[in-house]
Amino acid sequence: MKIPRIIKQRNTYVDRIRPFMRKTLVKVMVGHRRVGKSFILYQLMELIRKEESDANIIYINKEDVNFIDIKTYKELNDYILSKSVDDRMNYIFVDEIQEIQDFRLAIRSLALDDNNDIYVTGSNSEIFSSDLANELGGRYVEFVVYSLSYIEFLDFHELENTDASLEKYIHYGGLPYLIHLPMEEPVVMEYLRSIYSTIILKDVIQRKNIRNTVFLEQLVSFLAGNIGNLFSSKSISDFLKSQKVDISPYVVSEYAMALSDAFIVHRVGRYDIAGKKLFERGEKYYFENMGIRNVITGYKPQDRAMRLENLVYNHLVYSGYDVKIGTLGTEEIDFVCKRNGEILYVQVSLELSKQETIEREFGNLLKIKDNYPKVVVSGEKMFENTYEGIEHIYIRDLLSSVLLHSITRVI
């Protein structure tokens, strides 16, 4: 098998996966289409070949017509066994495995052989969380692959770290293939529109057997125009009814979950800071890719605050935090971020030019009576670094920082 020439490396992911290589755990990479999962597989294959020149690599890409005949778990299993060897490790890579019926049965069987080192990718989180968890139990590790971080974006496009570069990142998002296109709005937006349409069709409508596609589009548009607003399925249903769209809260919830499973949006619940528990109702929605969000609703000046909050959320999850919306009495904390037993509290504000805004954003954090780090992120470059002991970070400085490593879940 010939591995495509890799133009840019995403070593963050390879470094996270490396400790699990040549282990019996199945390595699962999830994320929406065209986010770069295939090229991470190529990087891993290239690494294996450097370490073992005669490595037995078995690669199946379900988007490649050469593998069109592999449709069921039996055909998958038979193909891999026909390419396997008995006297050394078999490195098995299956790209977009959700296209194979009952794939989990083949993976479960193949994982029984200690000679098999298995890597798979998929574009729908629900398939893996339900199917693989049931079949493999504690024998797989999952890696979420996100769009390019701001640092990766600068590297891929060979840009200086300037406000102009940040504006491009906010406008066009971080899909890796953009390096092959002119960075011109009509060209980029047409590409992003085609990716969005493919995800909606294949990973939402077809995967979930959704019939009311008109409402699905209305829901996506609604979420894109209301980033950072707190909703419940009922409140969305009530609003849409006021717009003459009669959809039950149950259907709203099902469709929103389908969008989350396809990695179009992140569905973020609320956390009671004082009571240390999750609320059952009320969530916010953030888009995984800012460019796709802008295709849906446009790149409007009045949406700057929404885009800023979305950017901060994406950077936090890329950096490995489990992020929730915080509630402290009647006050809201934008993000309560947990990782490895540590907590980080984050407020986001577009500007800090007014005293009342400063007192509100920093004041909410000052009400939290613990010693965990607290920070306000804003679009104000010139604001002082701290306010009554609470740190302030300019958005570009935050995105330029490596807050630590992305999250890995062993399941």
Coordinates of C-alpha atoms in Angstrom, one line a residue:
M1 CA 0.0 0.0 0.0
K2 CA 1.3 3.4 -0.9
I3 CA 0.9 6.1 1.8
P4 CA 0.0 9.5 0.4
R5 CA 2.6 12.2 0.8
I6 CA 1.9 13.9 4.1
I7 CA 2.3 17.7 3.7
K8 CA 1.7 18.7 7.3
Q9 CA 2.1 16.7 10.5
R10 CA -0.3 16.8 13.4
N11 CA 2.1 15.5 16.0
T12 CA -0.2 16.3 19.0
Y13 CA -2.4 13.4 18.1
V14 CA 0.4 11.0 17.1
D15 CA 2.1 11.7 20.4
R16 CA -1.0 10.9 22.3
I17 CA -1.6 7.7 20.4
R18 CA 2.0 6.5 20.5
P19 CA 1.9 5.1 24.1
F20 CA -1.0 2.7 23.0
M21 CA 0.7 1.4 19.9
R22 CA 1.4 -2.3 19.7
K23 CA -1.1 -2.8 22.6
T24 CA -4.2 -5.0 22.5
L25 CA -6.4 -1.9 23.0
V26 CA -8.3 -0.9 19.9
K27 CA -7.4 2.7 18.9
V28 CA -10.5 4.6 17.9
M29 CA -10.3 8.1 16.3
V30 CA -13.6 10.0 16.0
G31 CA -14.4 13.4 14.5
H32 CA -16.5 14.8 11.7
R33 CA -15.6 14.3 8.0
R34 CA -12.6 16.0 6.5
V35 CA -11.2 16.9 9.9
G36 CA -8.0 15.0 9.2
K37 CA -8.5 11.6 10.7
S38 CA -7.2 9.8 7.6
F39 CA -3.9 11.7 7.6
I40 CA -3.4 10.8 11.2
L41 CA -3.7 7.2 10.2
Y42 CA -1.1 7.9 7.5
Q43 CA 1.2 9.4 10.0
L44 CA 0.9 6.4 12.2
M45 CA 1.6 4.0 9.3
E46 CA 4.6 6.1 8.3
L47 CA 5.9 5.9 11.9
I48 CA 5.4 2.1 12.0
R49 CA 7.3 1.7 8.7
K50 CA 10.2 3.8 9.9
E51 CA 10.5 1.5 13.0
E52 CA 9.7 -1.8 11.1
S53 CA 10.6 -1.7 7.4
D54 CA 8.8 -5.0 6.8
A55 CA 5.8 -4.2 8.9
N56 CA 2.6 -5.9 7.8
I57 CA 0.2 -3.0 7.4
I58 CA -3.4 -3.8 6.4
Y59 CA -5.3 -0.7 5.3
I60 CA -9.0 -0.3 4.4
N61 CA -10.6 3.0 3.4
K62 CA -14.3 2.8 3.0
E63 CA -14.3 6.0 1.0
D64 CA -12.1 4.2 -1.6
V65 CA -13.9 2.3 -4.4
N66 CA -11.2 -0.4 -4.1
F67 CA -12.9 -1.5 -0.9
I68 CA -16.5 -1.1 -2.0
D69 CA -17.1 -4.9 -1.7
I70 CA -16.4 -4.9 2.0
K71 CA -19.9 -4.2 3.3
T72 CA -20.4 -6.5 6.3
Y73 CA -18.5 -7.6 9.4
K74 CA -17.9 -11.0 7.8
E75 CA -16.4 -9.5 4.6
L76 CA -14.2 -7.2 6.8
N77 CA -13.0 -10.1 8.9
D78 CA -12.3 -12.3 5.9
Y79 CA -10.3 -9.6 4.1
I80 CA -8.2 -8.8 7.1
L81 CA -7.5 -12.5 7.8
S82 CA -6.5 -13.0 4.2
K83 CA -3.8 -10.3 4.6
S84 CA -2.6 -11.3 8.1
V85 CA 0.5 -13.1 9.0
D86 CA 1.1 -15.4 12.0
D87 CA 4.7 -14.8 12.9
R88 CA 4.6 -11.0 13.7
M89 CA 2.4 -8.1 14.3
N90 CA -0.5 -7.2 12.0
Y91 CA -1.1 -3.4 11.9
I92 CA -4.8 -3.1 10.9
F93 CA -6.2 0.3 9.9
V94 CA -9.9 0.8 8.9
D95 CA -11.0 4.3 7.9
E96 CA -14.6 5.4 8.2
I97 CA -15.5 2.0 9.7
Q98 CA -19.2 3.0 10.4
E99 CA -19.9 2.3 6.7
I100 CA -19.5 -1.5 7.4
Q101 CA -22.5 -3.3 8.8
D102 CA -22.0 -4.7 12.3
F103 CA -18.3 -3.8 12.1
R104 CA -18.0 -4.2 15.9
L105 CA -18.4 -8.0 15.6
A106 CA -15.3 -8.2 13.4
I107 CA -13.3 -5.8 15.6
R108 CA -14.2 -7.8 18.7
S109 CA -13.0 -11.0 17.1
L110 CA -9.8 -9.5 15.7
A111 CA -9.0 -7.9 19.0
L112 CA -8.7 -11.3 20.6
D113 CA -5.4 -12.0 18.7
D114 CA -2.5 -10.4 20.5
N115 CA -0.7 -10.1 17.1
N116 CA -3.3 -7.6 15.9
D117 CA -2.7 -3.9 16.5
I118 CA -6.0 -2.2 15.4
Y119 CA -6.7 1.4 14.5
V120 CA -10.2 2.6 13.3
T121 CA -11.8 6.0 12.5
G122 CA -15.4 7.0 12.3
S123 CA -17.6 10.1 11.8
N124 CA -20.4 9.4 14.3
S125 CA -19.8 9.3 18.0
E126 CA -23.1 7.5 18.8
I127 CA -22.0 4.4 16.8
F128 CA -18.8 4.0 18.9
S129 CA -20.2 4.9 22.3
S130 CA -23.0 2.3 22.0
D131 CA -21.7 -0.4 19.7
L132 CA -18.0 -0.6 20.6
A133 CA -18.6 0.0 24.3
N134 CA -20.9 -3.0 24.4
E135 CA -18.7 -5.3 22.4
L136 CA -15.2 -4.3 23.6
G137 CA -15.8 -3.1 27.2
G138 CA -12.5 -1.9 28.5
R139 CA -10.5 -2.9 25.5
Y140 CA -10.5 0.3 23.4
V141 CA -9.2 3.9 23.8
E142 CA -10.9 6.8 22.0
F143 CA -9.2 9.9 20.6
V144 CA -11.4 12.9 19.5
V145 CA -9.9 14.6 16.5
Y146 CA -10.8 18.2 16.2
S147 CA -10.4 20.9 13.5
L148 CA -7.0 22.5 13.4
S149 CA -6.2 24.6 16.5
Y150 CA -5.1 28.1 16.0
I151 CA -1.5 27.1 16.4
E152 CA -1.9 24.3 13.9
F153 CA -3.7 26.7 11.5
L154 CA -0.7 29.1 11.6
D155 CA 1.7 26.2 10.9
F156 CA -0.4 24.7 8.1
H157 CA -0.8 28.0 6.3
E158 CA 2.6 29.3 7.2
L159 CA 1.2 32.5 8.7
E160 CA 2.6 34.9 11.3
N161 CA 0.7 35.1 14.6
T162 CA -1.1 38.4 14.0
D163 CA -4.6 39.7 14.4
A164 CA -5.1 39.4 10.7
S165 CA -4.2 35.6 10.8
L166 CA -6.6 35.2 13.7
E167 CA -9.3 36.8 11.7
K168 CA -8.8 34.3 8.9
Y169 CA -9.0 31.5 11.4
I170 CA -12.2 32.8 12.9
H171 CA -13.7 33.3 9.4
Y172 CA -12.7 30.1 7.6
G173 CA -12.1 27.6 10.4
G174 CA -9.6 24.9 10.7
L175 CA -10.3 22.2 8.1
P176 CA -6.9 20.9 7.0
Y177 CA -7.7 20.8 3.3
L178 CA -7.9 24.6 3.1
I179 CA -4.2 24.7 2.6
H180 CA -4.8 23.5 -1.0
L181 CA -7.3 26.3 -1.8
P182 CA -6.9 30.0 -2.4
M183 CA -7.9 31.8 0.9
E184 CA -10.7 33.7 -0.9
E185 CA -14.2 33.8 0.6
P186 CA -16.2 32.5 -2.4
V187 CA -13.8 29.5 -2.9
V188 CA -13.5 28.6 0.8
M189 CA -17.2 29.0 1.5
E190 CA -18.1 26.8 -1.4
Y191 CA -15.8 24.1 -0.1
L192 CA -17.1 24.4 3.4
R193 CA -20.7 24.3 2.2
S194 CA -20.0 21.0 0.4
I195 CA -18.5 19.5 3.5
Y196 CA -21.4 20.6 5.6
S197 CA -23.9 19.2 3.2
T198 CA -22.1 15.8 3.1
I199 CA -22.0 15.6 6.9
I200 CA -25.7 16.5 7.2
L201 CA -26.7 14.0 4.5
K202 CA -24.5 11.0 5.4
D203 CA -24.0 11.3 9.2
V204 CA -27.3 12.9 10.3
I205 CA -30.1 12.3 7.8
Q206 CA -29.2 8.9 6.5
R207 CA -27.6 7.6 9.8
K208 CA -30.6 8.7 11.9
N209 CA -33.3 8.2 9.3
I210 CA -34.4 11.8 9.6
R211 CA -37.5 12.6 7.6
N212 CA -38.2 16.3 8.5
T213 CA -35.1 17.7 6.8
V214 CA -36.6 21.1 6.5
F215 CA -36.8 21.4 10.3
L216 CA -33.3 20.0 10.7
E217 CA -32.0 22.8 8.6
Q218 CA -34.0 25.3 10.6
L219 CA -32.6 23.9 13.8
V220 CA -29.0 24.1 12.6
S221 CA -29.6 27.7 11.5
F222 CA -31.2 28.5 14.9
L223 CA -28.3 27.1 16.8
A224 CA -25.7 28.8 14.6
G225 CA -27.4 32.2 15.3
N226 CA -27.7 31.6 19.0
I227 CA -24.3 30.4 20.1
G228 CA -23.8 30.8 23.9
N229 CA -27.5 31.1 24.7
L230 CA -28.9 28.7 27.3
F231 CA -31.7 26.6 26.0
S232 CA -33.7 23.5 26.7
S233 CA -35.5 21.3 24.1
K234 CA -38.8 22.8 25.3
S235 CA -37.6 26.4 25.0
I236 CA -36.4 25.8 21.4
S237 CA -39.7 24.1 20.6
D238 CA -41.6 27.0 22.0
F239 CA -39.6 29.5 20.1
L240 CA -40.0 27.7 16.8
K241 CA -43.8 27.4 17.4
S242 CA -43.8 31.2 17.7
Q243 CA -42.2 31.2 14.2
K244 CA -45.0 28.8 12.9
V245 CA -42.9 25.7 13.1
D246 CA -44.7 23.1 15.2
I247 CA -42.1 20.6 16.5
S248 CA -42.2 18.7 19.8
P249 CA -39.5 19.0 22.4
Y250 CA -38.7 15.3 21.9
V251 CA -38.0 15.8 18.2
V252 CA -35.9 18.9 19.0
S253 CA -33.9 16.8 21.5
E254 CA -33.4 13.9 19.0
Y255 CA -32.3 16.1 16.2
A256 CA -30.0 18.1 18.4
M257 CA -28.4 14.9 19.6
A258 CA -28.0 13.7 16.0
L259 CA -26.1 16.9 15.2
S260 CA -23.9 16.4 18.3
D261 CA -23.2 12.7 17.4
A262 CA -22.1 13.9 13.9
F263 CA -19.7 16.4 15.5
I264 CA -21.4 19.4 13.9
V265 CA -22.1 20.9 17.3
H266 CA -21.0 20.4 20.9
R267 CA -23.9 20.1 23.3
V268 CA -22.8 21.5 26.7
G269 CA -24.7 20.9 29.9
R270 CA -24.8 23.0 33.1
Y271 CA -23.0 22.4 36.3
D272 CA -24.0 23.6 39.8
I273 CA -20.7 24.8 41.3
A274 CA -21.9 25.0 44.9
G275 CA -23.9 21.7 44.8
K276 CA -21.3 20.0 42.6
K277 CA -23.8 18.3 40.4
L278 CA -25.1 18.5 36.8
F279 CA -28.5 20.0 36.0
E280 CA -30.8 17.7 34.0
R281 CA -32.1 20.5 31.8
G282 CA -30.6 23.4 30.0
E283 CA -27.6 23.4 27.7
K284 CA -25.6 25.5 25.2
Y285 CA -24.4 24.7 21.8
Y286 CA -21.1 25.5 20.2
F287 CA -19.9 24.6 16.6
E288 CA -17.0 22.3 16.2
N289 CA -15.8 24.3 13.1
M290 CA -16.2 28.0 12.9
G291 CA -16.0 28.1 9.1
I292 CA -19.0 25.7 8.8
R293 CA -20.9 27.8 11.3
N294 CA -20.2 30.9 9.2
V295 CA -21.4 29.1 6.1
I296 CA -24.7 28.4 7.8
T297 CA -25.5 31.9 9.2
G298 CA -23.0 34.3 7.6
Y299 CA -20.0 36.2 9.0
K300 CA -21.7 39.1 10.6
P301 CA -20.0 41.9 12.7
Q302 CA -22.8 41.7 15.3
D303 CA -21.9 38.0 16.0
R304 CA -18.3 38.8 17.3
A305 CA -19.2 38.0 20.9
M306 CA -20.7 34.6 19.9
R307 CA -17.7 33.7 17.8
L308 CA -15.3 34.6 20.6
E309 CA -17.1 32.4 23.1
N310 CA -17.2 29.5 20.6
L311 CA -13.4 29.9 20.0
V312 CA -12.6 29.8 23.7
Y313 CA -14.8 26.7 24.1
N314 CA -13.1 24.9 21.2
H315 CA -9.7 25.7 22.5
L316 CA -10.6 24.4 26.0
V317 CA -11.8 21.0 24.7
Y318 CA -8.8 20.7 22.3
S319 CA -6.6 21.3 25.3
G320 CA -8.2 18.3 27.1
Y321 CA -10.8 19.9 29.4
D322 CA -14.2 18.4 30.1
V323 CA -16.2 21.7 29.9
K324 CA -19.6 22.6 31.4
I325 CA -21.6 25.8 31.8
G326 CA -21.2 26.9 35.4
T327 CA -24.0 28.1 37.7
L328 CA -23.4 29.7 41.1
G329 CA -26.7 30.8 42.6
T330 CA -28.2 33.3 40.2
E331 CA -24.8 33.9 38.5
E332 CA -23.4 32.2 35.4
I333 CA -19.8 31.2 34.9
D334 CA -19.2 30.7 31.2
F335 CA -17.0 27.6 31.5
V336 CA -16.2 25.2 34.3
C337 CA -13.3 23.1 33.0
K338 CA -12.1 19.9 34.6
R339 CA -9.0 17.8 33.8
N340 CA -7.1 15.3 35.8
G341 CA -8.7 16.4 39.1
E342 CA -8.0 20.1 38.5
I343 CA -10.5 22.8 37.8
L344 CA -10.3 26.0 35.7
Y345 CA -13.0 28.7 35.6
V346 CA -13.3 30.9 32.5
Q347 CA -15.3 34.0 31.7
V348 CA -15.5 35.3 28.2
S349 CA -16.2 38.9 27.3
L350 CA -15.9 40.7 23.9
E351 CA -14.8 44.0 25.5
L352 CA -13.8 45.3 28.9
S353 CA -14.0 49.0 28.2
K354 CA -16.9 49.7 30.7
Q355 CA -16.5 49.4 34.5
E356 CA -19.8 47.6 34.9
T357 CA -18.6 44.9 32.4
I358 CA -15.3 44.6 34.3
E359 CA -17.1 44.2 37.6
R360 CA -19.6 41.7 36.2
E361 CA -17.1 39.4 34.5
F362 CA -14.4 39.5 37.1
G363 CA -16.9 39.7 40.0
N364 CA -18.7 36.5 39.0
L365 CA -15.3 34.7 39.3
L366 CA -14.5 36.4 42.6
K367 CA -17.7 34.9 44.1
I368 CA -16.3 31.4 43.7
K369 CA -14.6 30.6 47.0
D370 CA -12.0 28.1 46.1
N371 CA -8.3 28.3 45.1
Y372 CA -8.6 26.9 41.5
P373 CA -7.4 29.2 38.7
K374 CA -9.8 31.7 37.3
V375 CA -9.4 33.7 34.1
V376 CA -11.3 36.2 31.9
V377 CA -10.7 36.0 28.2
S378 CA -11.6 39.0 26.0
G379 CA -11.0 40.7 22.7
E380 CA -9.4 43.6 24.5
K381 CA -5.6 43.5 23.8
M382 CA -4.7 46.5 26.0
F383 CA -6.6 45.5 29.2
E384 CA -4.4 45.0 32.3
N385 CA -3.2 41.5 33.0
T386 CA -5.1 41.1 36.3
Y387 CA -8.0 42.5 38.2
E388 CA -8.2 41.8 42.0
G389 CA -6.0 38.7 41.5
I390 CA -8.1 37.3 38.5
E391 CA -6.0 36.9 35.4
H392 CA -7.0 38.4 32.1
I393 CA -5.9 36.9 28.7
Y394 CA -6.3 38.4 25.3
I395 CA -8.0 35.9 22.9
R396 CA -5.1 35.5 20.6
D397 CA -2.7 34.9 23.5
L398 CA -5.0 32.2 24.8
L399 CA -5.3 30.5 21.4
S400 CA -1.5 30.7 20.9
S401 CA -1.0 28.9 24.2
V402 CA -0.8 25.1 24.5
L403 CA -3.1 24.7 27.5
L404 CA -1.9 21.1 27.7
H405 CA -2.8 17.9 25.8
S406 CA -6.1 16.9 24.2
I407 CA -8.3 14.5 26.1
T408 CA -7.9 10.8 25.8
R409 CA -10.6 8.5 27.2
V410 CA -10.0 4.8 28.0
I411 CA -13.3 3.0 27.9

